[in-house]
CSV table of C-alpha atoms in Angstrom, one decimal:
chain,number,residue,atom,x,y,z
W,218,MET,CA,93.7,115.8,28.5
W,219,THR,CA,93.9,112.4,26.8
W,220,GLN,CA,91.9,109.6,28.3
W,221,TRP,CA,93.8,106.8,29.9
W,222,ASP,CA,93.6,103.5,28.2
W,223,ILE,CA,94.2,101.2,31.2
W,224,ASN,CA,94.5,98.1,29.1
W,225,GLN,CA,97.1,99.7,26.9
W,226,LEU,CA,99.0,101.0,29.9
W,227,PHE,CA,98.9,97.7,31.5
W,228,ARG,CA,100.4,96.0,28.4
W,229,THR,CA,103.1,98.7,28.2
W,230,TYR,CA,104.1,99.0,31.8
W,231,HIS,CA,103.1,95.8,33.6
W,232,ALA,CA,106.5,94.0,33.1
W,233,ARG,CA,108.5,97.2,33.7
W,234,LEU,CA,106.7,98.0,36.9
W,235,ARG,CA,107.0,94.4,38.1
W,236,HIS,CA,110.8,94.6,37.6
W,237,PHE,CA,110.9,98.0,39.3
W,238,VAL,CA,109.0,96.6,42.3
W,239,GLN,CA,110.9,93.4,42.4
W,240,LYS,CA,114.2,95.3,42.7
W,241,ARG,CA,113.0,96.4,46.1
W,242,LYS,CA,113.6,92.8,47.2
W,243,LEU,CA,110.0,91.7,47.6
W,244,ALA,CA,108.7,88.2,47.3
W,245,TRP,CA,107.5,87.6,43.8
W,246,TYR,CA,103.8,87.3,44.8
W,247,THR,CA,104.0,90.6,46.7
W,248,ALA,CA,105.6,92.3,43.7
W,249,ASP,CA,102.7,91.0,41.6
W,250,ASP,CA,100.2,92.1,44.2
W,251,ILE,CA,101.7,95.6,44.2
W,252,VAL,CA,101.6,95.9,40.5
W,253,GLN,CA,98.1,94.7,40.4
W,254,ASP,CA,97.2,97.1,43.2
W,255,THR,CA,98.8,100.0,41.3
W,256,PHE,CA,96.6,99.5,38.3
W,257,LEU,CA,93.5,98.9,40.4
W,258,ARG,CA,94.2,102.3,42.1
W,259,VAL,CA,94.5,103.9,38.7
W,260,VAL,CA,91.0,102.6,37.9
W,261,ALA,CA,89.6,103.9,41.1
W,262,THR,CA,91.3,107.3,41.1
W,263,PRO,CA,88.8,109.9,39.9
W,264,SER,CA,91.1,112.7,38.8
W,265,LEU,CA,94.0,111.3,36.8
W,266,PRO,CA,96.6,113.6,35.4
W,267,ASP,CA,97.1,113.9,31.7
W,268,VAL,CA,98.1,110.6,30.1
W,269,LYS,CA,101.6,112.0,29.3
W,270,TYR,CA,102.3,111.8,33.0
W,271,ALA,CA,101.1,108.1,33.1
W,272,GLN,CA,104.5,106.6,33.5
W,273,SER,CA,105.7,108.7,36.4
W,274,TYR,CA,102.3,108.4,38.0
W,275,LEU,CA,102.4,104.6,37.8
W,276,TYR,CA,105.9,104.4,39.1
W,277,ARG,CA,105.1,106.8,41.9
W,278,THR,CA,102.0,104.9,43.0
W,279,ALA,CA,103.9,101.6,42.9
W,280,GLN,CA,106.7,103.1,44.9
W,281,ASN,CA,104.2,104.4,47.5
W,282,LEU,CA,102.7,100.9,47.8
W,283,VAL,CA,106.2,99.4,48.2
W,284,VAL,CA,107.1,101.8,51.0
W,285,ASP,CA,103.7,101.1,52.7
W,286,HIS,CA,104.4,97.4,52.4
W,287,PHE,CA,107.7,97.7,54.2
W,288,ARG,CA,106.2,99.9,56.8
W,289,ARG,CA,103.5,97.4,57.6
W,290,GLU,CA,106.0,94.5,57.7
W,291,ARG,CA,108.1,96.5,60.1
W,292,ILE,CA,105.2,97.2,62.4
W,293,LEU,CA,104.0,93.6,62.3
W,294,LYS,CA,107.3,92.5,63.9
W,295,PHE,CA,106.6,94.3,67.1
W,296,VAL,CA,102.9,93.6,67.4
W,297,PRO,CA,102.7,90.2,69.1
W,298,ASP,CA,99.4,89.1,67.9
W,299,ALA,CA,99.6,90.9,64.6
W,300,GLU,CA,97.3,88.8,62.6
W,301,LYS,CA,94.5,89.5,65.0
W,302,SER,CA,95.4,93.1,65.7
W,303,LEU,CA,96.2,94.2,62.3
W,304,GLU,CA,94.5,91.6,60.2
W,305,TYR,CA,94.4,93.3,56.9
W,306,VAL,CA,98.1,94.1,57.2
W,307,ALA,CA,98.8,90.4,57.5
W,308,SER,CA,96.3,89.4,54.8
W,309,ASP,CA,97.4,87.6,51.7
W,310,SER,CA,94.7,89.3,49.7
W,311,PRO,CA,96.1,91.6,47.1
W,312,LEU,CA,93.6,94.3,47.8
W,313,PRO,CA,91.9,93.8,51.1
W,314,ASP,CA,88.5,95.3,51.4
W,315,GLN,CA,89.6,97.6,54.2
W,316,ILE,CA,91.9,99.5,51.9
W,317,VAL,CA,89.6,99.8,48.9
W,318,TRP,CA,88.6,103.4,48.3
W,319,SER,CA,85.6,104.3,46.2
W,320,ARG,CA,86.0,107.0,43.6
W,321,GLN,CA,83.8,109.3,45.7
W,322,GLU,CA,86.0,108.8,48.8
W,323,LEU,CA,89.2,109.4,46.8
W,324,ARG,CA,87.7,112.5,45.4
W,325,ARG,CA,87.1,113.8,48.9
W,326,LEU,CA,90.6,112.8,49.9
W,327,GLN,CA,92.1,114.6,47.0
W,328,SER,CA,90.1,117.7,47.9
W,329,ALA,CA,91.4,117.4,51.5
W,330,ILE,CA,95.0,117.1,50.3
W,331,ASN,CA,94.5,120.2,48.0
W,332,LYS,CA,93.3,122.2,51.0
W,333,LEU,CA,96.2,121.3,53.4
W,334,PRO,CA,98.0,124.4,54.6
W,335,ALA,CA,101.3,124.8,52.7
W,336,SER,CA,103.6,124.1,55.6
W,337,THR,CA,101.6,121.0,56.6
W,338,ARG,CA,101.3,119.8,53.0
W,339,GLU,CA,105.1,120.2,52.5
W,340,VAL,CA,105.8,117.8,55.4
W,341,PHE,CA,103.1,115.4,54.3
W,342,VAL,CA,104.4,115.2,50.7
W,343,LEU,CA,108.0,114.7,51.7
W,344,ALA,CA,107.0,111.8,53.9
W,345,ARG,CA,104.5,110.3,51.5
W,346,LEU,CA,106.3,110.8,48.2
W,347,GLU,CA,109.9,110.7,49.2
W,348,GLY,CA,109.7,108.6,52.3
W,349,LYS,CA,111.7,111.0,54.3
W,350,THR,CA,112.1,110.7,58.0
W,351,TYR,CA,111.2,113.6,60.4
W,352,ALA,CA,114.9,114.3,60.9
W,353,GLU,CA,115.4,114.5,57.1
W,354,ILE,CA,112.4,116.7,56.6
W,355,GLY,CA,113.5,118.9,59.4
W,356,GLU,CA,116.9,119.3,57.9
W,357,LYS,CA,115.4,120.1,54.4
W,358,LEU,CA,112.9,122.6,55.7
W,359,GLY,CA,115.1,124.1,58.5
W,360,ILE,CA,112.6,123.0,61.2
W,361,PRO,CA,113.1,120.8,64.3
W,362,PRO,CA,112.1,117.1,63.6
W,363,GLN,CA,109.5,117.6,66.4
W,364,THR,CA,107.8,120.2,64.3
W,365,ALA,CA,107.9,118.0,61.3
W,366,PHE,CA,106.2,115.3,63.3
W,367,SER,CA,103.6,117.7,64.6
W,368,ARG,CA,102.8,118.8,61.1
W,369,MET,CA,102.4,115.2,60.0
W,370,VAL,CA,99.9,114.6,62.9
W,371,ARG,CA,98.2,117.8,61.8
W,372,ALA,CA,98.1,116.7,58.1
W,373,LEU,CA,96.6,113.3,59.0
W,374,THR,CA,94.1,114.9,61.4
W,375,LEU,CA,93.0,117.4,58.7
W,376,LEU,CA,92.7,114.7,56.1
W,377,ARG,CA,90.7,112.5,58.5
W,378,ASP,CA,88.4,115.3,59.6
W,379,GLN,CA,87.9,116.7,56.1
W,380,THR,CA,87.0,113.4,54.6
W,381,LYS,CA,84.6,112.8,57.5
W,382,ILE,CA,83.0,116.2,57.3
W,383,ASP,CA,82.5,116.0,53.5
W,384,GLU,CA,81.1,112.5,54.0
W,385,LYS,CA,78.4,114.0,56.3
W,386,ASN,CA,77.5,116.7,53.8
V,200,MET,CA,116.9,107.2,67.1
V,201,MET,CA,115.7,110.4,68.5
V,202,GLU,CA,116.3,110.6,72.2
V,203,ARG,CA,113.4,111.2,74.4
V,204,SER,CA,111.9,110.0,77.6
V,205,ASN,CA,109.1,107.5,77.4
V,206,ALA,CA,107.2,109.4,80.1
V,207,ILE,CA,104.7,110.6,77.6
V,208,PHE,CA,103.7,107.1,76.7
V,209,GLU,CA,102.6,106.3,80.2
V,210,ASN,CA,99.6,108.2,79.4
V,211,PRO,CA,97.6,107.9,76.1
V,212,PRO,CA,98.5,110.8,73.8
V,213,ALA,CA,94.9,112.0,73.7
V,214,ASP,CA,91.5,111.1,75.0
V,215,ASP,CA,90.2,110.6,71.6
V,216,VAL,CA,91.0,107.2,70.2
V,217,SER,CA,91.2,108.4,66.6
V,218,GLU,CA,93.7,111.1,67.6
V,219,GLN,CA,95.8,108.4,69.5
V,220,ALA,CA,95.7,106.3,66.3
V,221,ILE,CA,97.0,109.3,64.2
V,222,TYR,CA,99.7,109.9,66.8
V,223,TRP,CA,100.9,106.3,66.7
V,224,PHE,CA,100.7,106.1,62.9
V,225,ALA,CA,102.7,109.3,62.5
V,226,LEU,CA,105.3,108.1,65.1
V,227,LEU,CA,105.7,104.6,63.5
V,228,LEU,CA,105.8,106.1,60.0
V,229,ASP,CA,109.2,107.5,60.6
V,230,GLY,CA,111.0,104.3,61.7
V,231,ALA,CA,112.9,106.2,64.4
V,232,GLU,CA,110.7,105.0,67.2
V,233,THR,CA,112.3,103.4,70.3
V,234,ASP,CA,111.7,99.9,71.6
V,235,GLN,CA,109.7,101.5,74.4
V,236,ASP,CA,107.5,103.2,71.8
V,237,ARG,CA,107.0,99.8,70.0
V,238,GLN,CA,106.0,98.1,73.3
V,239,ALA,CA,103.7,100.9,74.1
V,240,PHE,CA,102.1,100.7,70.7
V,241,ALA,CA,101.7,97.0,70.9
V,242,ARG,CA,100.0,97.4,74.3
V,243,TRP,CA,97.8,100.2,72.9
V,244,ILE,CA,96.7,98.3,69.8
V,245,GLU,CA,95.8,95.2,71.8
V,246,ALA,CA,94.1,97.1,74.6
V,247,ASP,CA,90.8,97.6,72.8
V,248,GLU,CA,89.1,96.8,69.6
V,249,THR,CA,88.4,100.5,69.0
V,250,HIS,CA,92.1,101.1,69.0
V,251,ARG,CA,92.7,98.5,66.3
V,252,GLN,CA,89.9,99.8,64.2
V,253,ALA,CA,91.0,103.5,64.6
V,254,PHE,CA,94.6,102.5,63.6
V,255,LEU,CA,93.3,100.6,60.5
V,256,ASP,CA,91.2,103.7,59.6
V,257,ILE,CA,94.3,105.9,59.6
V,258,GLU,CA,96.3,103.2,57.6
V,259,ARG,CA,93.5,103.2,55.1
V,260,LEU,CA,93.5,107.0,54.9
V,261,TRP,CA,97.3,106.9,54.3
V,262,ALA,CA,96.9,104.1,51.7
V,263,GLY,CA,94.2,106.1,50.0
V,264,THR,CA,96.7,108.9,49.3
V,265,SER,CA,99.1,106.6,47.4
V,266,SER,CA,97.6,107.4,44.0
V,267,LEU,CA,96.6,111.0,44.5
V,268,ASP,CA,98.0,114.2,43.1
V,269,MET,CA,100.4,116.0,45.4
V,270,SER,CA,101.7,118.5,43.0
V,271,GLU,CA,102.4,122.0,44.2
V,272,PRO,CA,99.2,124.0,44.0
V,273,ALA,CA,100.8,127.2,42.8
V,274,ARG,CA,102.7,125.6,40.0
V,275,THR,CA,100.0,123.5,38.5
V,276,LEU,CA,97.0,125.8,38.5
V,277,GLY,CA,95.5,124.4,35.3
V,278,ARG,CA,95.7,120.9,36.4
V,279,ARG,CA,94.5,121.6,39.8
V,280,ALA,CA,91.6,123.5,38.5
V,281,PHE,CA,90.7,120.3,36.7
V,282,LEU,CA,91.3,118.1,39.7
V,283,GLY,CA,89.4,120.4,42.0
V,284,ALA,CA,86.5,121.0,39.7
V,285,GLY,CA,83.2,120.2,41.4
V,286,LEU,CA,84.8,118.9,44.5
V,287,ALA,CA,83.0,119.6,47.7
V,288,VAL,CA,84.1,122.5,49.8
V,289,GLY,CA,84.5,121.6,53.4
V,290,LEU,CA,82.5,122.9,56.3
V,291,VAL,CA,85.5,124.4,58.0
V,292,GLY,CA,84.8,128.0,57.7
V,293,ALA,CA,85.9,128.8,61.2
V,294,ALA,CA,89.5,129.6,60.8
V,295,GLY,CA,91.8,128.4,63.4
V,296,TRP,CA,89.8,125.5,64.7
V,297,TYR,CA,92.6,123.2,63.8
V,298,GLY,CA,94.8,125.1,66.1
V,299,ARG,CA,95.0,122.8,69.0
V,300,ILE,CA,94.4,119.4,67.6
V,301,ILE,CA,97.9,118.1,68.1
V,302,PRO,CA,97.6,116.1,71.2
V,303,HIS,CA,101.1,116.2,72.4
V,304,HIS,CA,104.7,117.2,71.8
V,305,PRO,CA,105.9,113.6,71.3
V,306,PHE,CA,109.5,114.2,72.3
V,307,ALA,CA,108.8,115.9,75.5
V,308,ASP,CA,110.2,114.7,78.8
V,309,PHE,CA,107.0,115.5,80.7
V,310,ALA,CA,103.4,115.7,79.4
V,311,ALA,CA,99.9,115.9,80.6
V,312,SER,CA,97.2,114.5,78.3
V,313,ARG,CA,94.0,116.2,77.4
V,314,GLY,CA,91.8,116.8,80.4
V,315,GLU,CA,94.6,115.8,82.8
V,316,ARG,CA,96.4,117.9,85.5
V,317,ARG,CA,99.7,116.5,86.6
V,318,ASN,CA,102.2,117.3,89.3
V,319,ILE,CA,105.8,116.4,88.8
V,320,THR,CA,109.1,117.0,90.7
V,321,VAL,CA,111.3,118.4,88.0
V,322,MET,CA,114.4,118.4,90.2
V,323,PRO,CA,115.1,119.0,93.9
V,324,GLY,CA,113.3,122.2,94.8
V,325,ILE,CA,111.3,122.5,91.6
V,326,GLN,CA,107.7,121.3,91.4
V,327,ALA,CA,105.6,121.7,88.3
V,328,GLU,CA,101.9,121.4,87.8
V,329,LEU,CA,101.0,120.7,84.2
V,330,ALA,CA,97.6,121.8,82.8
V,331,SER,CA,95.8,119.8,80.2
V,332,GLN,CA,97.8,119.1,77.0
V,333,THR,CA,101.0,120.5,78.3
V,334,SER,CA,104.5,119.3,77.4
V,335,LEU,CA,107.8,120.2,78.9
V,336,SER,CA,111.4,119.1,78.5
V,337,LEU,CA,114.5,119.6,80.6
V,338,VAL,CA,117.1,121.8,78.8
V,339,GLN,CA,120.5,123.2,79.6
V,340,ASN,CA,121.7,126.6,78.5
V,341,GLN,CA,125.2,127.6,77.5
V,342,PHE,CA,126.3,128.2,81.1
V,343,GLY,CA,125.4,124.6,82.1
V,344,GLN,CA,122.3,125.8,84.0
V,345,THR,CA,119.3,123.5,83.9
V,346,GLY,CA,115.8,124.7,83.1
V,347,LEU,CA,112.6,123.7,81.4
V,348,ALA,CA,111.4,124.3,77.9
V,349,LEU,CA,107.7,124.7,77.7
V,350,HIS,CA,106.7,123.3,74.3
V,351,GLU,CA,103.1,124.1,74.6
V,352,GLY,CA,100.4,124.3,77.3
V,353,GLU,CA,100.5,125.8,80.7
V,354,VAL,CA,102.5,125.1,83.8
V,355,PHE,CA,102.6,126.3,87.3
V,356,ILE,CA,106.1,126.2,88.9
V,357,GLU,CA,107.0,126.2,92.6
V,358,HIS,CA,110.6,127.0,93.1
V,359,ASP,CA,112.0,127.0,96.6
V,360,GLY,CA,115.2,128.8,95.8
V,361,ARG,CA,117.5,125.8,95.9
V,362,GLN,CA,118.2,125.9,92.1
V,363,PRO,CA,119.6,129.4,91.6
V,364,GLY,CA,120.2,129.0,87.8
V,365,PHE,CA,116.7,127.7,87.1
V,366,PHE,CA,114.8,129.1,84.2
V,367,VAL,CA,111.8,128.4,82.0
V,368,GLN,CA,111.9,129.1,78.3
V,369,ALA,CA,108.9,129.4,76.0
V,370,ALA,CA,108.8,130.8,72.5
V,371,GLY,CA,112.1,132.5,72.9
V,372,LEU,CA,111.1,134.1,76.2
V,373,VAL,CA,113.3,133.2,79.2
V,374,THR,CA,111.8,133.5,82.7
V,375,ARG,CA,114.0,133.3,85.8
V,376,PRO,CA,112.7,133.5,89.4
V,377,ARG,CA,114.9,135.9,91.4
V,378,GLU,CA,114.6,133.7,94.5
V,379,ALA,CA,112.0,131.4,95.8
V,380,ALA,CA,108.9,132.0,93.6
V,381,ARG,CA,105.6,130.5,92.4
V,382,PHE,CA,104.7,131.4,88.9
V,383,ASP,CA,102.6,130.3,85.9
V,384,ILE,CA,103.6,130.2,82.3
V,385,SER,CA,101.3,129.5,79.4
V,386,HIS,CA,102.4,129.0,75.8
V,387,TYR,CA,100.1,128.4,72.9
V,388,ASP,CA,100.3,129.1,69.2
V,389,ALA,CA,99.7,132.8,69.3
V,390,GLY,CA,101.8,133.5,72.4
V,391,GLY,CA,101.3,133.2,76.1
V,392,ASP,CA,101.4,134.8,79.5
V,393,VAL,CA,103.8,134.8,82.5
V,394,ILE,CA,102.1,135.3,85.8
V,395,ALA,CA,104.0,135.8,89.1
V,396,ALA,CA,102.0,134.5,92.1
V,397,ASN,CA,104.7,134.9,94.8
V,398,GLY,CA,108.2,136.2,94.3
V,399,SER,CA,109.5,138.2,91.4
V,400,LEU,CA,110.6,137.1,88.0
V,401,ASP,CA,113.0,138.4,85.4
V,402,VAL,CA,112.0,137.9,81.8
V,403,THR,CA,114.1,138.4,78.8
V,404,LEU,CA,113.3,138.1,75.1
V,405,ASN,CA,116.0,138.9,72.6
V,406,ALA,CA,117.6,142.1,74.0
V,407,GLY,CA,114.4,143.1,76.0
V,408,HIS,CA,114.0,142.7,79.7
V,409,HIS,CA,111.1,143.1,82.2
V,410,SER,CA,110.6,142.4,85.9
V,411,ILE,CA,107.3,140.9,86.9
V,412,LEU,CA,106.2,141.4,90.5
V,413,PRO,CA,103.8,139.2,92.5
V,414,GLY,CA,100.3,139.7,91.3
V,415,GLN,CA,101.4,140.8,87.8
V,416,ALA,CA,101.2,139.1,84.4
V,417,MET,CA,102.9,139.8,81.2
V,418,SER,CA,101.8,138.6,77.7
V,419,PHE,CA,104.3,137.6,75.1
V,420,ALA,CA,104.2,136.5,71.5
V,421,PRO,CA,107.1,135.1,69.4
V,422,GLY,CA,109.6,137.9,69.3
V,423,ASP,CA,107.5,140.3,71.3
V,424,MET,CA,106.8,141.1,75.0
V,425,GLY,CA,104.0,143.1,76.5
V,426,MET,CA,104.2,145.2,79.6
V,427,PRO,CA,103.6,143.7,83.1
V,428,ARG,CA,100.1,144.4,84.4
V,429,PRO,CA,98.0,143.5,87.4
V,430,VAL,CA,96.1,140.3,87.2
V,431,ASP,CA,93.4,138.5,89.2
V,432,LEU,CA,95.4,135.5,90.3
V,433,ALA,CA,92.3,133.6,91.6
V,434,VAL,CA,90.7,133.8,88.2
V,435,ARG,CA,93.7,133.2,86.1
V,436,LEU,CA,95.0,130.3,88.2
V,437,ALA,CA,91.7,128.7,88.9
V,438,TRP,CA,92.6,125.7,86.7
V,439,ARG,CA,94.8,124.5,89.5
V,440,GLN,CA,91.6,124.1,91.6
V,441,GLY,CA,89.9,122.2,88.9
V,442,LYS,CA,88.0,125.2,87.6
V,443,LEU,CA,88.0,127.5,84.6
V,444,VAL,CA,86.8,131.0,85.3
V,445,PHE,CA,85.8,133.4,82.6
V,446,VAL,CA,84.7,136.9,83.4
V,447,GLY,CA,83.3,138.8,80.4
V,448,ASP,CA,85.5,136.9,78.0
V,449,PRO,CA,84.5,136.6,74.3
V,450,LEU,CA,82.8,133.3,73.5
V,451,ALA,CA,85.5,132.4,70.9
V,452,HIS,CA,88.2,132.6,73.7
V,453,VAL,CA,86.0,130.5,76.0
V,454,ALA,CA,85.7,127.9,73.3
V,455,THR,CA,89.4,127.9,72.6
V,456,VAL,CA,90.2,127.3,76.3
V,457,LEU,CA,87.5,124.7,76.8
V,458,GLN,CA,88.9,122.8,73.8
V,459,ARG,CA,92.2,122.3,75.6
V,460,TRP,CA,90.4,120.5,78.4
V,461,GLN,CA,88.0,118.2,76.6
V,462,PRO,CA,88.0,116.0,73.5
V,463,GLY,CA,86.8,117.2,70.2
V,464,LYS,CA,86.8,120.7,68.6
V,465,ILE,CA,84.5,123.5,69.2
V,466,ILE,CA,83.6,125.9,66.4
V,467,VAL,CA,81.7,129.2,67.1
V,468,LEU,CA,79.9,130.3,63.9
V,469,GLY,CA,79.3,134.0,63.4
V,470,GLU,CA,81.4,137.0,64.2
V,471,GLN,CA,78.9,138.5,66.6
V,472,LEU,CA,78.6,135.3,68.5
V,473,LYS,CA,82.4,134.9,68.7
V,474,LYS,CA,82.6,138.3,70.4
V,475,ARG,CA,79.7,137.7,72.9
V,476,PRO,CA,81.0,138.2,76.4
V,477,VAL,CA,80.7,135.2,78.7
V,478,THR,CA,80.9,135.0,82.4
V,479,LEU,CA,81.2,131.4,83.5
V,480,VAL,CA,82.8,129.0,85.9
V,481,VAL,CA,83.5,125.6,84.5
V,482,ASN,CA,84.1,122.5,86.7
V,483,LEU,CA,86.9,120.7,84.9
V,484,ASP,CA,85.7,117.4,86.3
V,485,ARG,CA,82.4,117.8,84.4
V,486,THR,CA,83.4,119.4,81.1
V,487,ALA,CA,81.0,117.1,79.2
V,488,ASP,CA,78.1,119.0,80.7
V,489,ILE,CA,79.3,122.4,79.9
V,490,LEU,CA,78.4,122.9,76.3
V,491,PRO,CA,74.8,122.0,76.6
V,492,LEU,CA,74.5,124.2,79.7
V,493,MET,CA,76.3,127.0,78.0
V,494,GLY,CA,73.9,126.7,75.1
V,495,LYS,CA,70.9,127.2,77.4
V,496,ALA,CA,72.5,130.0,79.4
V,497,LEU,CA,73.5,132.0,76.3
V,498,ASN,CA,70.6,131.0,74.1
V,499,VAL,CA,73.0,129.4,71.7
V,500,GLU,CA,72.3,126.4,69.6
V,501,VAL,CA,74.7,123.6,70.3
V,502,ASP,CA,75.1,120.9,67.6
V,503,GLN,CA,77.3,117.9,68.4
V,504,ILE,CA,78.6,116.2,65.3
V,505,GLY,CA,79.9,112.8,66.4
V,506,ARG,CA,82.4,113.0,69.2
V,507,TYR,CA,84.7,115.3,67.4
V,508,LEU,CA,83.0,118.4,66.7
V,509,THR,CA,80.7,120.8,68.5
V,510,ILE,CA,79.2,123.8,66.6
V,511,LEU,CA,77.9,126.8,68.5
V,512,ARG,CA,75.6,129.1,66.5
V,513,ALA,CA,73.1,131.8,67.3
V,514,ALA,CA,69.7,130.4,68.1
């Protein structure tokens, strides 16, 4: 495994990533925030893949953040007092404190993801990485969308429980 | 949009706020939620500061996964070995304790939340009493007959005979009352039971068929039926009177059943302890007291870890 040179990667990929993010029709400041967030996450992530995967890794992380951004925006529209209720969602800060993860926490979370049962993990990954809906996941896996939903609930519960349990140990 | 009733949202999806937050997060993730879902979510998030915080916690959890490795474990052994090196191994040695954490079937027409018993009129002549964490939907078969699909949980049906085509399906098993009948069906991961209290039932699974007479029960699992056998109705249906009765049941089974009625998970550590026979009557209105009491009665150590987890171990 070759070490990641974050500065080098930033120089190489910053503009490309910004273009990639901006194509998703985000305001320029949000695109910049997301690119910045992407690199900050790289810094925080304890177990990076080999540097030869850096490009796809960066794009995938940025894509996840874009999808999350749209999801939050969508939810904000139907929460009347959103700024109060979901304040970090509405925050202008590029990386609000509430979503910063320490390396140790990310290590626990990675461990929890690795331990997800195969069928649960499959649903989680399709939703997380590919942004698929429960209906699409159901179609792909040959299961009812309800089952896909249940497995997502299960995945989130396992991740929550596992990170909490490990935290206590 | 997926079609479903909003009946489920009249009750919170679980007693536990964090589980509710997971439920909402998972529902909204999809983008297929209904306007009623959105309104229900808005009400929920604004109802209490703990709701807001619990939802933000799950958002944070989700955000935390954005940069993590999700490659298939089997195909990337070398890399996973690196990623996993030195990582903590979780406490969860008790296999199966995740089994009943999903609070609800979100697309069900009728549901009872954890700890709740609920009576509903399904249609004229059909009453259903739902046990804790039960979800049901109305379904039609190929002959246009209307029945119920029991997604999970336990339901007691009173059928006065006015709906001759009525049936209940659960895990592939179809139960039909012959005439007026009162009967109970439970369905959990590993299978379930059909119990005839009054009136006879016809049950079919694939090509198999049995008749269940009053006072008899029959167990079933996906693709498999047992034989009808006599059952103690008072014990088995005690939940309808607000009690759970265990007579010489293994502690692991008692824990599994209790878990359906109260928040949090119960883990029994140790094979011997799991098998220890327990005779016990639990008042469902006071489930919070039961674990400490059981600990004393059985000389078992009871460790409560937060609100989520109770561990029973030999003293």
